[in-house]
Structure formats: structure tokens, C-alpha cells
Amino acid sequence: MPSKSKYPNLPIPDVDLWAFLFERKDKPYADDKVIYFDPYTKRSYTYAQVKDVAINFGKGLKALWDWQKGDVLALYTPNCIDTPAITWGCHWAGGILSPANPNYTVEELAFQLKDSGAKAVVTQLPFIKNAQEAAKQVGIPLDRVIVMGDQRDSTYQVKHFTSIINTAGTSRWRRTKATNPTEDLAFLVYSSGTTGHPKGVMLTHRNIVANTMMIKAAEAGRLQPTGGPTGEGDKLLAFLPFFHIYGLTCLVHQSLYTGLQLVVMPKFDLEDFCRFIQDLKITFAYVVPPIVLLLSKHPSISKYDLSSIRMMNSGAAPLTKELVEAVYSRLNIPVKQGYGLSETSPTTHTQPWEDWDKTIGSVGTMLPYQTAKYMSADEKEMPIGEVGELWIKGPNVFKGYLNNPKGTAHALTADGYFKTGDVGYQDKDGNFYITDRVKELIKYKGFQVPPAELEGILVSHPKVLDAAVIGFYDKEQATEIPRAYVVPRDGLGKTEQDAKEIADWLSAKVTHHKKLRGGVRFVDEIPKSVSGKILRRLLRVKAQEEEESKAKARL
């Protein structure tokens, strides 16, 4: 039988995002509470200011660009406290927001603009050149490429979004509501695209409303808009990218709905991260495993007082028991784990606060309104404790992939389950475990080797800063074998003897088929996506080049 949630089923309002956030009758905090705060410029938005700016931006879209229901606005920018108002202004006008990675090249951005059918682009001045070039390539008029943020410059003759607000005009403009929140899209987010082109994930208004309520059910009574030692309520530190669904839902939407102050960083910087926690008394942070790794090992951490943090929540990639224990031992900061995907809006599971130390390594229990099951390769449901692919069904599951019916048909079953592509199992108490991606599993002579498990052990080695494990095909053994790429800590050399020492150390901790038969290679850094996922495909290319080089040397 598919598993169901133990959390309470809080009612999911059958409304669009604007009504959910700005027309509610149960807001537990005042309109003048500061929700978004920029610690660098000290600029901020209260709830009332976000609402007012969003309405006027939405009016401006209608007045200037004849904005219609279903039009797409692309957002090509790092985190900025203007993002929420622009996002919901787009929704007020009936539009769909499509956030893009600011690290995209012109070609990558042009692909998303074309695929999403974007009608306009909002960016920041440092990114204006790429944004304009990509817009030209897909036929978006340059007067529809505008900027947000604090920097203004006449060099590019580009409008600031506030100029659109100032030309909003009369009160004749009315909000365009989503006629069907279950079907009407709110966001087009693009998957990280580890293979081929990124896929446009179609998320409806109901998807995001449902997931915000699901997160609220899990964090009920824990994250508060008022009270606590400072009386200001909980403060969250936001460095996770808002163009990624993790940051978009858990940070941007949750903070406004619950009334939490969000301290917005444009990108992660370790010293600033620690300084803001210390100086602004941050109480909660959503993080990713690479940050947890830094907290466990980086020497700079010791200079700061991080004691205001009550909890961290890690997601986006597997987090190992060794890392959680290392951070708690060093800093006395608990780290719970959650799980989700772009296609599930994103959060499907999280560890309860009170159980974070009882089920370390688990992604927690399932959030409400969902059912889930683990399935075998031949699509038979696996019993408790048996490993399979996780399938999930619920109101947070996406509508499908844009312009990709084949991909949608492959991902969604006829009865509404989403095939996550993640491998794991469930224990008898309803805790879920994710061991790896289906495609990442290394097949050694019929045995399955999860890279994430080996990586978790490797980073607990005192002389290892970071690690990634991949499988590559070994012709002599006629099978895939695991190889580790390791970032060494200061003091560890890069000799064959050092590599053998690490491989032997790991061998003593794992079963026979999980040994690093492909050896250990030293690198300066592990390639990762913005959400912290290891880009193993880049390491596979590296491994192939190494093997080809070795083969030539033998000739």
C-alpha cells in the first residue's frame, strides 16, 4: 500500500497565488513588518510595500506592454529584494514568471526565452549585455529588457522597473485572476539540465499554494512571525537562488506567508554568511550539502558566534550522517534534512524538528496530501525496507514539461504518480531514505553502488575537504567501477601513496563491491550546480580523458 503523511492536512485554499498571499483574512502579523531585507544596502520591503509595488508593477505591465493572461516574464538575475514584488506583480497581471540562472550564457538564456515564449526580461545591470543579446536572438524588443536592483546606468538606455510602476496610470487597470488555479501556470522553472537541454517544469498556482501549506504543516509552531529572544520572530538567511524552486517556495513564498524576515544575499559568501548570522541573529537557514561541509571543516567558522541558529534544513542533494554529526559536534547546530524536486514544487519530505537526531540520514517523513511508493525496475511496489524508485502523487506535483509531451508521458503515470528518478526505501516508522539517483547508481558486476554513500564517508576523512564518486566502464573487468575525485585538505600531498591511503581507508568501512576499484584522483574542486548537486557528467568526461591518456601511454 502506498505510504501516507502523518502531518495534519491544513486546508489548501482554492485560489491563485495573489489571493493566497494578499487577500487572506488570517495573516498573523502586521502590514508594516519588514519581510525582505538587504544586509548590504539596508534596503527593505514590508508586507504592505511588497503588495503596493507588485500591484503598480502589474498595472504598468498592462498599461505599457498590453500584458495578457498567460504571458511569460523572464527573470534573469541573482537574488534581489525586488524579486518578490516583480514576481507577484507579474501574477497580478495574469502572467507566468520564468526565472533563469544568471550564470547562463547568451545561448542558454536564449533557449529558455524561446522555449518559454517570454514576452519580456527583467535583469540587473551587470547582466544586461547578455540579456539584451539573448532577447535579440529570439525577437524580444529591447525596450522590453528592463533592470531591477540598486544599480542604474544610462549607458544601455535601459528602463528600471520602477519607471514602469511610475507610468501605471489610472485606476482602470484590474487584476487578472487565474480562472482555474489547478490548471493555470504560475511558474515555468527550468531543471538544472544535467543532460541535454533543461526542461521547462510547468507549475500551477495550486502547486505552489499547496506546497506552501504543506511546508507550514511541517513547520507549524516552529517558525514564528513574532516572539523569541528579540521579539522580532524568526529570521531566515537567504542565499539559495530564487531562480531555483527550493529558494522560490521555501524562502520567497514561505517568508511572506508565515511572516518571517528574509535576509537576502545575492549569492553565497562564507564570511558574510557567518557575519550576518552573528550580527543579525539569524535563527534558521535553508542550506545545501556543500555549505554543511564548509561548516564542518572551514577554519574561518571559528571566528564567529553562530549560536542564534536554532535549526538548519538541508536539501537539493543527499546529506550524509557523517556531515550532520560533524556540524553538531563542532557548532552545536542541528541540521535536519528535507527532500523535493522542481517537479514537486519542491518539498515532499522533511525531518520533524524533534526527530532530527533520531533519524540522521533520512529525508524525514512525507508532508501532507501526498501518497508515495517505492517501485522496482519492472514497476512492482516494493515492501518496507526494500530499495526502489520513489513515486509521488499529490497537489504539489507539476502539470508536465513545457513543449515536451514525450518527457511528460515518461515522468507521469496515468494515475498521477510522478516518477522521481531517485532511489531509496522507507523504514517501518515512515521515514524515507534517498540513496541516489537511478541514473547515478554504479553497477559493479551486478551490485549497485550508490555514489552518495561513498562521498559521505570520504568527506568524513580528516584530510579530505570534498569528494565525488563516479562509475566508469573498465574494459578489462567488463564492468563499471567506482572512482573518487577528492579535494585534499592542506597538508595532504597528491601522490599515488596518498591516493592509496584514502582508498584503503574507505575499503575498511564498506562492503566488498563498494571499494574504489577505479582509484582516487586529486582535484582542486568538485564541479557542482547552483543547488549543490555534483555534476558527475563533467567528472565522467574527465575520467574518459584520463583513461584515453593512459591507453596512449601504453602504446
PDB file of N, CA and C in Angstrom, residues 294-333:
ATOM      1  N   LEU A 294      31.271  22.900   4.476  1.00  0.00           N
ATOM      2  CA  LEU A 294      32.100  24.036   4.907  1.00  0.00           C
ATOM      3  C   LEU A 294      31.974  24.281   6.408  1.00  0.00           C
ATOM      4  N   LEU A 295      30.749  24.204   6.923  1.00  0.00           N
ATOM      5  CA  LEU A 295      30.525  24.438   8.345  1.00  0.00           C
ATOM      6  C   LEU A 295      31.247  23.404   9.206  1.00  0.00           C
ATOM      7  N   SER A 296      31.414  22.219   8.657  1.00  0.00           N
ATOM      8  CA  SER A 296      32.063  21.157   9.438  1.00  0.00           C
ATOM      9  C   SER A 296      33.579  21.275   9.439  1.00  0.00           C
ATOM     10  N   LYS A 297      34.158  21.980   8.421  1.00  0.00           N
ATOM     11  CA  LYS A 297      35.616  21.911   8.269  1.00  0.00           C
ATOM     12  C   LYS A 297      36.335  23.248   8.147  1.00  0.00           C
ATOM     13  N   HIS A 298      35.656  24.299   7.642  1.00  0.00           N
ATOM     14  CA  HIS A 298      36.396  25.518   7.290  1.00  0.00           C
ATOM     15  C   HIS A 298      36.891  26.246   8.543  1.00  0.00           C
ATOM     16  N   PRO A 299      38.174  26.644   8.553  1.00  0.00           N
ATOM     17  CA  PRO A 299      38.734  27.310   9.750  1.00  0.00           C
ATOM     18  C   PRO A 299      38.086  28.643  10.083  1.00  0.00           C
ATOM     19  N   SER A 300      37.588  29.383   9.069  1.00  0.00           N
ATOM     20  CA  SER A 300      37.004  30.714   9.321  1.00  0.00           C
ATOM     21  C   SER A 300      35.777  30.663  10.223  1.00  0.00           C
ATOM     22  N   ILE A 301      35.096  29.536  10.224  1.00  0.00           N
ATOM     23  CA  ILE A 301      33.853  29.416  11.003  1.00  0.00           C
ATOM     24  C   ILE A 301      34.098  29.740  12.476  1.00  0.00           C
ATOM     25  N   SER A 302      35.263  29.386  12.963  1.00  0.00           N
ATOM     26  CA  SER A 302      35.566  29.534  14.392  1.00  0.00           C
ATOM     27  C   SER A 302      35.605  30.985  14.851  1.00  0.00           C
ATOM     28  N   LYS A 303      35.699  31.922  13.925  1.00  0.00           N
ATOM     29  CA  LYS A 303      35.782  33.351  14.290  1.00  0.00           C
ATOM     30  C   LYS A 303      34.421  33.933  14.663  1.00  0.00           C
ATOM     31  N   TYR A 304      33.338  33.200  14.388  1.00  0.00           N
ATOM     32  CA  TYR A 304      32.001  33.782  14.523  1.00  0.00           C
ATOM     33  C   TYR A 304      31.145  33.047  15.555  1.00  0.00           C
ATOM     34  N   ASP A 305      30.202  33.793  16.090  1.00  0.00           N
ATOM     35  CA  ASP A 305      29.219  33.223  17.012  1.00  0.00           C
ATOM     36  C   ASP A 305      27.948  32.914  16.214  1.00  0.00           C
ATOM     37  N   LEU A 306      27.701  31.637  15.990  1.00  0.00           N
ATOM     38  CA  LEU A 306      26.537  31.216  15.202  1.00  0.00           C
ATOM     39  C   LEU A 306      25.441  30.636  16.092  1.00  0.00           C
ATOM     40  N   SER A 307      25.507  30.941  17.384  1.00  0.00           N
ATOM     41  CA  SER A 307      24.627  30.285  18.361  1.00  0.00           C
ATOM     42  C   SER A 307      23.152  30.668  18.244  1.00  0.00           C
ATOM     43  N   SER A 308      22.845  31.742  17.475  1.00  0.00           N
ATOM     44  CA  SER A 308      21.428  32.117  17.335  1.00  0.00           C
ATOM     45  C   SER A 308      20.663  31.132  16.449  1.00  0.00           C
ATOM     46  N   ILE A 309      21.390  30.352  15.648  1.00  0.00           N
ATOM     47  CA  ILE A 309      20.732  29.391  14.746  1.00  0.00           C
ATOM     48  C   ILE A 309      20.082  28.276  15.558  1.00  0.00           C
ATOM     49  N   ARG A 310      18.774  28.137  15.404  1.00  0.00           N
ATOM     50  CA  ARG A 310      18.048  27.075  16.097  1.00  0.00           C
ATOM     51  C   ARG A 310      18.017  25.781  15.282  1.00  0.00           C
ATOM     52  N   MET A 311      18.057  25.922  13.962  1.00  0.00           N
ATOM     53  CA  MET A 311      17.987  24.755  13.090  1.00  0.00           C
ATOM     54  C   MET A 311      18.421  25.153  11.689  1.00  0.00           C
ATOM     55  N   MET A 312      19.024  24.197  10.996  1.00  0.00           N
ATOM     56  CA  MET A 312      19.247  24.342   9.562  1.00  0.00           C
ATOM     57  C   MET A 312      18.515  23.206   8.860  1.00  0.00           C
ATOM     58  N   ASN A 313      18.091  23.469   7.643  1.00  0.00           N
ATOM     59  CA  ASN A 313      17.432  22.442   6.844  1.00  0.00           C
ATOM     60  C   ASN A 313      18.202  22.283   5.542  1.00  0.00           C
ATOM     61  N   SER A 314      18.689  21.078   5.276  1.00  0.00           N
ATOM     62  CA  SER A 314      19.467  20.831   4.068  1.00  0.00           C
ATOM     63  C   SER A 314      18.616  20.096   3.042  1.00  0.00           C
ATOM     64  N   GLY A 315      18.764  20.506   1.783  1.00  0.00           N
ATOM     65  CA  GLY A 315      18.045  19.847   0.709  1.00  0.00           C
ATOM     66  C   GLY A 315      18.833  19.932  -0.579  1.00  0.00           C
ATOM     67  N   ALA A 316      18.213  19.515  -1.688  1.00  0.00           N
ATOM     68  CA  ALA A 316      18.740  19.592  -3.063  1.00  0.00           C
ATOM     69  C   ALA A 316      19.696  18.466  -3.438  1.00  0.00           C
ATOM     70  N   ALA A 317      20.318  17.833  -2.457  1.00  0.00           N
ATOM     71  CA  ALA A 317      21.212  16.706  -2.727  1.00  0.00           C
ATOM     72  C   ALA A 317      21.329  15.906  -1.430  1.00  0.00           C
ATOM     73  N   PRO A 318      21.724  14.621  -1.536  1.00  0.00           N
ATOM     74  CA  PRO A 318      21.791  13.797  -0.317  1.00  0.00           C
ATOM     75  C   PRO A 318      22.777  14.345   0.713  1.00  0.00           C
ATOM     76  N   LEU A 319      22.376  14.277   1.971  1.00  0.00           N
ATOM     77  CA  LEU A 319      23.218  14.705   3.094  1.00  0.00           C
ATOM     78  C   LEU A 319      23.517  13.479   3.948  1.00  0.00           C
ATOM     79  N   THR A 320      24.785  13.299   4.267  1.00  0.00           N
ATOM     80  CA  THR A 320      25.163  12.080   4.981  1.00  0.00           C
ATOM     81  C   THR A 320      25.172  12.271   6.495  1.00  0.00           C
ATOM     82  N   LYS A 321      25.068  11.159   7.167  1.00  0.00           N
ATOM     83  CA  LYS A 321      25.089  11.139   8.629  1.00  0.00           C
ATOM     84  C   LYS A 321      26.385  11.746   9.171  1.00  0.00           C
ATOM     85  N   GLU A 322      27.493  11.429   8.493  1.00  0.00           N
ATOM     86  CA  GLU A 322      28.799  11.913   8.954  1.00  0.00           C
ATOM     87  C   GLU A 322      28.861  13.439   8.993  1.00  0.00           C
ATOM     88  N   LEU A 323      28.299  14.092   7.964  1.00  0.00           N
ATOM     89  CA  LEU A 323      28.326  15.558   7.917  1.00  0.00           C
ATOM     90  C   LEU A 323      27.456  16.176   9.004  1.00  0.00           C
ATOM     91  N   VAL A 324      26.267  15.623   9.186  1.00  0.00           N
ATOM     92  CA  VAL A 324      25.350  16.144  10.215  1.00  0.00           C
ATOM     93  C   VAL A 324      26.006  16.065  11.595  1.00  0.00           C
ATOM     94  N   GLU A 325      26.602  14.936  11.870  1.00  0.00           N
ATOM     95  CA  GLU A 325      27.245  14.738  13.177  1.00  0.00           C
ATOM     96  C   GLU A 325      28.454  15.653  13.348  1.00  0.00           C
ATOM     97  N   ALA A 326      29.200  15.879  12.254  1.00  0.00           N
ATOM     98  CA  ALA A 326      30.387  16.743  12.339  1.00  0.00           C
ATOM     99  C   ALA A 326      29.996  18.183  12.663  1.00  0.00           C
ATOM    100  N   VAL A 327      28.930  18.684  12.040  1.00  0.00           N
ATOM    101  CA  VAL A 327      28.481  20.069  12.291  1.00  0.00           C
ATOM    102  C   VAL A 327      27.938  20.201  13.707  1.00  0.00           C
ATOM    103  N   TYR A 328      27.166  19.223  14.158  1.00  0.00           N
ATOM    104  CA  TYR A 328      26.612  19.306  15.514  1.00  0.00           C
ATOM    105  C   TYR A 328      27.720  19.235  16.554  1.00  0.00           C
ATOM    106  N   SER A 329      28.707  18.390  16.292  1.00  0.00           N
ATOM    107  CA  SER A 329      29.826  18.244  17.222  1.00  0.00           C
ATOM    108  C   SER A 329      30.646  19.532  17.292  1.00  0.00           C
ATOM    109  N   ARG A 330      30.817  20.199  16.157  1.00  0.00           N
ATOM    110  CA  ARG A 330      31.649  21.405  16.117  1.00  0.00           C
ATOM    111  C   ARG A 330      30.906  22.647  16.585  1.00  0.00           C
ATOM    112  N   LEU A 331      29.636  22.813  16.145  1.00  0.00           N
ATOM    113  CA  LEU A 331      28.934  24.081  16.341  1.00  0.00           C
ATOM    114  C   LEU A 331      27.686  23.983  17.208  1.00  0.00           C
ATOM    115  N   ASN A 332      27.306  22.768  17.556  1.00  0.00           N
ATOM    116  CA  ASN A 332      26.077  22.555  18.318  1.00  0.00           C
ATOM    117  C   ASN A 332      24.842  23.052  17.557  1.00  0.00           C
ATOM    118  N   ILE A 333      24.928  22.991  16.215  1.00  0.00           N
ATOM    119  CA  ILE A 333      23.799  23.379  15.360  1.00  0.00           C
ATOM    120  C   ILE A 333      23.167  22.115  14.779  1.00  0.00           C
TER     121      ILE A 333
END
